[in-house]
């Protein structure tokens, strides 16, 4: 029987690839960014076992409903890794979580993050958290804690992934959703900032693998590099949506993520009604055409994978449409009347897109 060799000097966590000191330094570097997200309800500082939020602040609600969501950024992180740019991915993470939460009319309260790396590079981790903190400020929520995990052997030294979870609150009688939608309601579209954080497996396959484009290549249609376009942060709509609920009547929101515009809009349409969105009311950004043209991707496949230029939908009474559009314009959000709610009748799905995009 052979004997198992014994390592000289004994094994250690550091020898196994985990650098505790680097992790501690990363925490110190991120503290200043986390502080910028604090709300008055947050107790304690970074470094505790749990983030604390003073729930007595919810006493002003008659029947507070807590809304929660969790999400990640997907394979967009690989673009960040290849370019060595880490301070935009956090915006994407906050948007994917908090823009889901605001759909029901909830105010974002706080968020936690999880960053998994092959090797802790303190400045790199701090840059990721910086982006998350900046996103939290844009969403109006606090970053109350998180976890950085080092997984040597499972991830390469430069590999990483991010995920997050968030919580919001809405008064029960102000809960938005399918029950409020009525025939004749207006469908208002809010422009996306680009691809957002969905469909990057398709995008990377088409542009990087099949076409062999370089992330450093300058693309005439974008007037910037391909990498800069692909890393454009996901727009955070949370405070814009809440502003709408304060200035006019809103029946529902729909966050356009995986599945595309029609599928996500259908999620908030009651069974007896139907949403029709007119494609001719907007022109998708050039990046969508680049993906479709380069990969010869069918239009239906693009529409069920990418947001095609619309990141959020608001459904409001027809008489509230002008006020809603004015409110969004005042906040710098590009928005337009894109469709209406009709009877389900002969339609077999909850939402459909009609016509071709007007301008190419």
GROMACS .gro file of C-alpha atoms in nm:
model
  360
    1UNK     CA    1   0.000   0.000   0.000
    2UNK     CA    2   0.142   0.339  -0.099
    3UNK     CA    3   0.148   0.620   0.151
    4UNK     CA    4  -0.006   0.960   0.077
    5UNK     CA    5   0.275   1.215   0.052
    6UNK     CA    6   0.272   1.485   0.319
    7UNK     CA    7   0.345   1.840   0.208
    8UNK     CA    8   0.650   1.990   0.372
    9UNK     CA    9   0.561   2.265   0.616
   10UNK     CA   10   0.193   2.163   0.623
   11UNK     CA   11  -0.099   2.284   0.414
   12UNK     CA   12  -0.254   2.630   0.443
   13UNK     CA   13  -0.550   2.824   0.307
   14UNK     CA   14  -0.309   3.054   0.122
   15UNK     CA   15  -0.131   2.757  -0.034
   16UNK     CA   16  -0.471   2.634  -0.155
   17UNK     CA   17  -0.515   2.964  -0.336
   18UNK     CA   18  -0.724   3.174  -0.096
   19UNK     CA   19  -0.572   3.508   0.004
   20UNK     CA   20  -0.747   3.632   0.318
   21UNK     CA   21  -0.534   3.947   0.339
   22UNK     CA   22  -0.629   4.044  -0.016
   23UNK     CA   23  -0.993   3.996   0.077
   24UNK     CA   24  -0.954   4.222   0.379
   25UNK     CA   25  -0.793   4.489   0.163
   26UNK     CA   26  -1.078   4.467  -0.087
   27UNK     CA   27  -1.326   4.532   0.196
   28UNK     CA   28  -1.133   4.840   0.305
   29UNK     CA   29  -1.123   4.976  -0.049
   30UNK     CA   30  -1.498   4.931  -0.103
   31UNK     CA   31  -1.612   5.093   0.221
   32UNK     CA   32  -1.613   5.449   0.090
   33UNK     CA   33  -1.839   5.350  -0.199
   34UNK     CA   34  -2.082   5.160   0.021
   35UNK     CA   35  -2.112   5.465   0.250
   36UNK     CA   36  -2.239   5.671  -0.043
   37UNK     CA   37  -2.547   5.447  -0.068
   38UNK     CA   38  -2.662   5.478   0.292
   39UNK     CA   39  -3.020   5.565   0.376
   40UNK     CA   40  -3.128   5.687   0.722
   41UNK     CA   41  -3.283   5.346   0.797
   42UNK     CA   42  -2.949   5.163   0.767
   43UNK     CA   43  -2.780   5.070   1.094
   44UNK     CA   44  -2.418   4.969   1.147
   45UNK     CA   45  -2.141   4.962   0.892
   46UNK     CA   46  -1.983   4.728   0.645
   47UNK     CA   47  -1.820   4.420   0.795
   48UNK     CA   48  -2.096   4.280   1.014
   49UNK     CA   49  -2.244   3.937   0.962
   50UNK     CA   50  -2.572   4.089   0.845
   51UNK     CA   51  -2.689   4.421   0.709
   52UNK     CA   52  -2.939   4.599   0.932
   53UNK     CA   53  -3.235   4.806   0.811
   54UNK     CA   54  -3.468   4.979   1.058
   55UNK     CA   55  -3.811   4.839   0.973
   56UNK     CA   56  -3.984   5.094   1.198
   57UNK     CA   57  -3.960   5.321   0.894
   58UNK     CA   58  -4.238   5.110   0.746
   59UNK     CA   59  -4.485   5.223   1.015
   60UNK     CA   60  -4.603   5.497   0.783
   61UNK     CA   61  -4.755   5.225   0.565
   62UNK     CA   62  -5.099   5.089   0.652
   63UNK     CA   63  -5.024   4.751   0.494
   64UNK     CA   64  -4.666   4.737   0.368
   65UNK     CA   65  -4.585   4.465   0.117
   66UNK     CA   66  -4.220   4.369   0.083
   67UNK     CA   67  -4.102   4.297  -0.271
   68UNK     CA   68  -3.784   4.102  -0.334
   69UNK     CA   69  -3.583   4.003  -0.639
   70UNK     CA   70  -3.250   3.845  -0.723
   71UNK     CA   71  -3.051   3.841  -1.045
   72UNK     CA   72  -2.710   3.852  -1.205
   73UNK     CA   73  -2.548   4.011  -1.509
   74UNK     CA   74  -2.494   3.700  -1.717
   75UNK     CA   75  -2.213   3.657  -1.966
   76UNK     CA   76  -2.172   4.032  -2.003
   77UNK     CA   77  -1.914   3.990  -1.726
   78UNK     CA   78  -1.687   3.823  -1.981
   79UNK     CA   79  -1.677   4.144  -2.184
   80UNK     CA   80  -1.573   4.333  -1.871
   81UNK     CA   81  -1.307   4.073  -1.797
   82UNK     CA   82  -1.161   4.088  -2.147
   83UNK     CA   83  -1.146   4.467  -2.143
   84UNK     CA   84  -1.031   4.498  -1.783
   85UNK     CA   85  -1.319   4.736  -1.709
   86UNK     CA   86  -1.497   4.655  -1.385
   87UNK     CA   87  -1.683   4.967  -1.272
   88UNK     CA   88  -1.985   4.942  -1.504
   89UNK     CA   89  -2.102   4.586  -1.434
   90UNK     CA   90  -2.241   4.698  -1.097
   91UNK     CA   91  -2.485   4.935  -1.268
   92UNK     CA   92  -2.613   4.637  -1.466
   93UNK     CA   93  -2.659   4.432  -1.151
   94UNK     CA   94  -2.860   4.697  -0.969
   95UNK     CA   95  -3.076   4.758  -1.275
   96UNK     CA   96  -3.157   4.391  -1.319
   97UNK     CA   97  -3.267   4.360  -0.956
   98UNK     CA   98  -3.426   4.694  -0.872
   99UNK     CA   99  -3.604   4.747  -1.203
  100UNK     CA  100  -3.778   4.414  -1.139
  101UNK     CA  101  -3.880   4.532  -0.793
  102UNK     CA  102  -4.023   4.866  -0.909
  103UNK     CA  103  -4.251   4.689  -1.160
  104UNK     CA  104  -4.506   4.628  -0.883
  105UNK     CA  105  -4.478   4.991  -0.770
  106UNK     CA  106  -4.238   4.917  -0.485
  107UNK     CA  107  -3.980   5.165  -0.362
  108UNK     CA  108  -3.631   5.007  -0.357
  109UNK     CA  109  -3.498   4.990   0.000
  110UNK     CA  110  -3.177   4.790   0.015
  111UNK     CA  111  -2.960   4.545  -0.171
  112UNK     CA  112  -2.687   4.289  -0.106
  113UNK     CA  113  -2.432   4.157  -0.352
  114UNK     CA  114  -2.230   3.840  -0.410
  115UNK     CA  115  -1.902   3.856  -0.601
  116UNK     CA  116  -1.729   3.530  -0.687
  117UNK     CA  117  -1.372   3.544  -0.818
  118UNK     CA  118  -1.096   3.302  -0.907
  119UNK     CA  119  -0.844   3.523  -0.731
  120UNK     CA  120  -0.903   3.833  -0.521
  121UNK     CA  121  -0.753   4.139  -0.682
  122UNK     CA  122  -0.853   4.404  -0.423
  123UNK     CA  123  -0.868   4.698  -0.664
  124UNK     CA  124  -1.071   4.496  -0.911
  125UNK     CA  125  -1.325   4.389  -0.648
  126UNK     CA  126  -1.345   4.747  -0.520
  127UNK     CA  127  -1.416   4.869  -0.875
  128UNK     CA  128  -1.703   4.622  -0.907
  129UNK     CA  129  -1.849   4.737  -0.575
  130UNK     CA  130  -1.801   5.100  -0.679
  131UNK     CA  131  -2.028   5.032  -0.977
  132UNK     CA  132  -2.284   4.856  -0.759
  133UNK     CA  133  -2.283   5.147  -0.514
  134UNK     CA  134  -2.326   5.402  -0.794
  135UNK     CA  135  -2.615   5.196  -0.925
  136UNK     CA  136  -2.775   5.186  -0.581
  137UNK     CA  137  -2.760   5.567  -0.563
  138UNK     CA  138  -2.934   5.586  -0.903
  139UNK     CA  139  -3.201   5.341  -0.781
  140UNK     CA  140  -3.246   5.516  -0.445
  141UNK     CA  141  -3.157   5.208  -0.238
  142UNK     CA  142  -2.887   5.125   0.016
  143UNK     CA  143  -2.614   4.866  -0.026
  144UNK     CA  144  -2.622   4.703   0.317
  145UNK     CA  145  -2.379   4.418   0.269
  146UNK     CA  146  -2.240   4.147   0.049
  147UNK     CA  147  -1.996   3.865   0.009
  148UNK     CA  148  -1.677   3.823  -0.188
  149UNK     CA  149  -1.583   3.458  -0.240
  150UNK     CA  150  -1.254   3.332  -0.378
  151UNK     CA  151  -1.281   3.001  -0.569
  152UNK     CA  152  -0.935   2.898  -0.688
  153UNK     CA  153  -0.940   2.587  -0.900
  154UNK     CA  154  -1.301   2.644  -1.005
  155UNK     CA  155  -1.248   2.984  -1.168
  156UNK     CA  156  -0.940   3.117  -1.344
  157UNK     CA  157  -0.741   3.398  -1.176
  158UNK     CA  158  -0.919   3.665  -1.385
  159UNK     CA  159  -1.265   3.505  -1.390
  160UNK     CA  160  -1.552   3.644  -1.185
  161UNK     CA  161  -1.928   3.657  -1.157
  162UNK     CA  162  -2.169   3.884  -0.973
  163UNK     CA  163  -2.520   3.842  -0.834
  164UNK     CA  164  -2.743   4.046  -0.608
  165UNK     CA  165  -3.067   4.047  -0.416
  166UNK     CA  166  -3.285   4.342  -0.328
  167UNK     CA  167  -3.588   4.438  -0.123
  168UNK     CA  168  -3.848   4.709  -0.174
  169UNK     CA  169  -4.182   4.809  -0.023
  170UNK     CA  170  -4.519   4.911  -0.159
  171UNK     CA  171  -4.848   5.000   0.007
  172UNK     CA  172  -5.091   4.715  -0.058
  173UNK     CA  173  -5.357   4.940  -0.208
  174UNK     CA  174  -5.101   5.086  -0.448
  175UNK     CA  175  -4.975   4.750  -0.576
  176UNK     CA  176  -4.948   4.761  -0.956
  177UNK     CA  177  -5.018   4.472  -1.190
  178UNK     CA  178  -5.262   4.297  -1.424
  179UNK     CA  179  -5.569   4.362  -1.207
  180UNK     CA  180  -5.545   4.735  -1.275
  181UNK     CA  181  -5.513   4.719  -1.655
  182UNK     CA  182  -5.817   4.823  -1.859
  183UNK     CA  183  -5.914   4.817  -2.224
  184UNK     CA  184  -5.799   5.139  -2.391
  185UNK     CA  185  -5.494   5.189  -2.168
  186UNK     CA  186  -5.188   5.339  -2.333
  187UNK     CA  187  -4.863   5.147  -2.367
  188UNK     CA  188  -4.568   5.380  -2.313
  189UNK     CA  189  -4.219   5.262  -2.404
  190UNK     CA  190  -3.900   5.385  -2.239
  191UNK     CA  191  -3.582   5.363  -2.443
  192UNK     CA  192  -3.309   5.121  -2.343
  193UNK     CA  193  -2.948   5.234  -2.322
  194UNK     CA  194  -2.843   4.947  -2.549
  195UNK     CA  195  -2.832   4.572  -2.506
  196UNK     CA  196  -2.868   4.600  -2.126
  197UNK     CA  197  -2.775   4.264  -1.968
  198UNK     CA  198  -2.956   4.001  -2.168
  199UNK     CA  199  -2.871   3.796  -2.473
  200UNK     CA  200  -2.494   3.825  -2.439
  201UNK     CA  201  -2.442   3.458  -2.513
  202UNK     CA  202  -2.596   3.522  -2.856
  203UNK     CA  203  -2.415   3.856  -2.896
  204UNK     CA  204  -2.075   3.711  -2.806
  205UNK     CA  205  -2.132   3.406  -3.027
  206UNK     CA  206  -2.224   3.618  -3.329
  207UNK     CA  207  -1.987   3.913  -3.300
  208UNK     CA  208  -1.681   3.767  -3.129
  209UNK     CA  209  -1.682   3.397  -3.217
  210UNK     CA  210  -1.842   3.381  -3.561
  211UNK     CA  211  -1.744   3.721  -3.703
  212UNK     CA  212  -1.417   3.743  -3.511
  213UNK     CA  213  -1.463   4.113  -3.434
  214UNK     CA  214  -1.223   4.271  -3.188
  215UNK     CA  215  -1.357   4.448  -2.881
  216UNK     CA  216  -1.112   4.726  -2.963
  217UNK     CA  217  -1.249   4.767  -3.315
  218UNK     CA  218  -1.404   5.108  -3.376
  219UNK     CA  219  -1.755   5.066  -3.519
  220UNK     CA  220  -1.873   5.350  -3.743
  221UNK     CA  221  -2.240   5.312  -3.645
  222UNK     CA  222  -2.153   5.355  -3.276
  223UNK     CA  223  -1.873   5.612  -3.314
  224UNK     CA  224  -1.692   5.416  -3.045
  225UNK     CA  225  -1.537   5.074  -3.000
  226UNK     CA  226  -1.736   4.753  -2.999
  227UNK     CA  227  -1.628   4.690  -2.640
  228UNK     CA  228  -1.752   5.030  -2.525
  229UNK     CA  229  -2.088   4.964  -2.687
  230UNK     CA  230  -2.121   4.617  -2.536
  231UNK     CA  231  -2.033   4.746  -2.189
  232UNK     CA  232  -2.285   5.031  -2.196
  233UNK     CA  233  -2.455   5.001  -1.855
  234UNK     CA  234  -2.816   4.892  -1.824
  235UNK     CA  235  -3.043   5.189  -1.763
  236UNK     CA  236  -3.186   5.206  -1.411
  237UNK     CA  237  -3.551   5.314  -1.430
  238UNK     CA  238  -3.652   5.276  -1.065
  239UNK     CA  239  -3.678   5.642  -0.966
  240UNK     CA  240  -3.830   5.737  -1.302
  241UNK     CA  241  -4.105   5.477  -1.256
  242UNK     CA  242  -4.172   5.595  -0.901
  243UNK     CA  243  -4.193   5.954  -1.028
  244UNK     CA  244  -4.463   5.841  -1.270
  245UNK     CA  245  -4.667   5.687  -0.990
  246UNK     CA  246  -4.653   6.017  -0.802
  247UNK     CA  247  -4.752   6.240  -1.092
  248UNK     CA  248  -5.019   6.035  -1.267
  249UNK     CA  249  -5.214   5.712  -1.254
  250UNK     CA  250  -5.015   5.403  -1.352
  251UNK     CA  251  -5.166   5.058  -1.392
  252UNK     CA  252  -4.857   4.845  -1.454
  253UNK     CA  253  -4.492   4.837  -1.552
  254UNK     CA  254  -4.301   4.571  -1.744
  255UNK     CA  255  -3.922   4.537  -1.726
  256UNK     CA  256  -3.797   4.417  -2.063
  257UNK     CA  257  -3.527   4.156  -1.997
  258UNK     CA  258  -3.474   3.795  -2.113
  259UNK     CA  259  -3.753   3.692  -2.349
  260UNK     CA  260  -3.779   4.030  -2.517
  261UNK     CA  261  -4.051   4.293  -2.533
  262UNK     CA  262  -4.356   4.083  -2.625
  263UNK     CA  263  -4.294   3.807  -2.369
  264UNK     CA  264  -4.225   4.043  -2.080
  265UNK     CA  265  -4.519   4.267  -2.161
  266UNK     CA  266  -4.746   3.962  -2.177
  267UNK     CA  267  -4.649   3.879  -1.816
  268UNK     CA  268  -4.851   4.176  -1.687
  269UNK     CA  269  -5.151   4.154  -1.920
  270UNK     CA  270  -5.467   3.988  -1.779
  271UNK     CA  271  -5.606   3.691  -1.968
  272UNK     CA  272  -5.901   3.878  -2.119
  273UNK     CA  273  -5.694   4.165  -2.262
  274UNK     CA  274  -5.421   4.207  -2.521
  275UNK     CA  275  -5.138   4.456  -2.575
  276UNK     CA  276  -5.043   4.568  -2.924
  277UNK     CA  277  -4.715   4.751  -2.973
  278UNK     CA  278  -4.643   4.931  -3.302
  279UNK     CA  279  -4.282   4.879  -3.413
  280UNK     CA  280  -4.297   5.185  -3.639
  281UNK     CA  281  -4.296   5.415  -3.335
  282UNK     CA  282  -3.923   5.371  -3.272
  283UNK     CA  283  -3.592   5.272  -3.429
  284UNK     CA  284  -3.372   5.021  -3.244
  285UNK     CA  285  -3.012   5.132  -3.187
  286UNK     CA  286  -2.752   5.019  -3.446
  287UNK     CA  287  -2.613   4.746  -3.219
  288UNK     CA  288  -2.929   4.539  -3.265
  289UNK     CA  289  -2.900   4.557  -3.643
  290UNK     CA  290  -2.530   4.468  -3.619
  291UNK     CA  291  -2.609   4.149  -3.427
  292UNK     CA  292  -2.892   4.053  -3.660
  293UNK     CA  293  -2.708   4.132  -3.982
  294UNK     CA  294  -2.373   3.982  -3.882
  295UNK     CA  295  -2.519   3.657  -3.754
  296UNK     CA  296  -2.809   3.643  -4.002
  297UNK     CA  297  -3.032   3.614  -3.697
  298UNK     CA  298  -3.402   3.602  -3.778
  299UNK     CA  299  -3.607   3.895  -3.655
  300UNK     CA  300  -3.822   3.674  -3.430
  301UNK     CA  301  -3.509   3.533  -3.266
  302UNK     CA  302  -3.375   3.884  -3.205
  303UNK     CA  303  -3.703   4.000  -3.058
  304UNK     CA  304  -3.730   3.712  -2.813
  305UNK     CA  305  -3.366   3.746  -2.705
  306UNK     CA  306  -3.287   4.121  -2.698
  307UNK     CA  307  -3.482   4.425  -2.578
  308UNK     CA  308  -3.468   4.583  -2.928
  309UNK     CA  309  -3.451   4.936  -2.788
  310UNK     CA  310  -3.718   4.924  -2.517
  311UNK     CA  311  -3.607   4.870  -2.157
  312UNK     CA  312  -3.924   4.944  -1.961
  313UNK     CA  313  -4.296   4.971  -2.037
  314UNK     CA  314  -4.555   5.174  -1.846
  315UNK     CA  315  -4.925   5.104  -1.892
  316UNK     CA  316  -5.139   5.404  -1.802
  317UNK     CA  317  -5.493   5.524  -1.868
  318UNK     CA  318  -5.517   5.685  -2.210
  319UNK     CA  319  -5.596   6.022  -2.048
  320UNK     CA  320  -5.276   6.001  -1.843
  321UNK     CA  321  -5.044   5.934  -2.138
  322UNK     CA  322  -4.946   6.297  -2.201
  323UNK     CA  323  -4.869   6.363  -1.835
  324UNK     CA  324  -4.663   6.044  -1.821
  325UNK     CA  325  -4.465   6.138  -2.130
  326UNK     CA  326  -4.404   6.489  -1.997
  327UNK     CA  327  -4.288   6.354  -1.661
  328UNK     CA  328  -4.042   6.118  -1.826
  329UNK     CA  329  -3.916   6.387  -2.064
  330UNK     CA  330  -3.857   6.620  -1.770
  331UNK     CA  331  -3.644   6.346  -1.612
  332UNK     CA  332  -3.442   6.298  -1.931
  333UNK     CA  333  -3.599   5.964  -2.020
  334UNK     CA  334  -3.669   5.906  -2.388
  335UNK     CA  335  -4.024   5.770  -2.405
  336UNK     CA  336  -4.309   5.748  -2.653
  337UNK     CA  337  -4.662   5.616  -2.704
  338UNK     CA  338  -4.602   5.271  -2.850
  339UNK     CA  339  -4.938   5.092  -2.838
  340UNK     CA  340  -5.261   5.020  -2.658
  341UNK     CA  341  -5.456   4.760  -2.464
  342UNK     CA  342  -5.744   4.591  -2.647
  343UNK     CA  343  -5.975   4.294  -2.599
  344UNK     CA  344  -5.809   3.952  -2.626
  345UNK     CA  345  -6.064   3.842  -2.886
  346UNK     CA  346  -5.891   3.649  -3.164
  347UNK     CA  347  -5.543   3.699  -3.023
  348UNK     CA  348  -5.373   3.392  -2.879
  349UNK     CA  349  -5.098   3.572  -2.687
  350UNK     CA  350  -5.097   3.850  -2.432
  351UNK     CA  351  -4.889   4.087  -2.644
  352UNK     CA  352  -4.769   4.124  -3.001
  353UNK     CA  353  -4.554   4.352  -3.212
  354UNK     CA  354  -4.699   4.482  -3.539
  355UNK     CA  355  -4.541   4.652  -3.842
  356UNK     CA  356  -4.175   4.683  -3.924
  357UNK     CA  357  -3.941   4.930  -3.760
  358UNK     CA  358  -3.997   5.260  -3.941
  359UNK     CA  359  -3.635   5.367  -3.980
  360UNK     CA  360  -3.328   5.150  -4.027
   0.00000   0.00000   0.00000
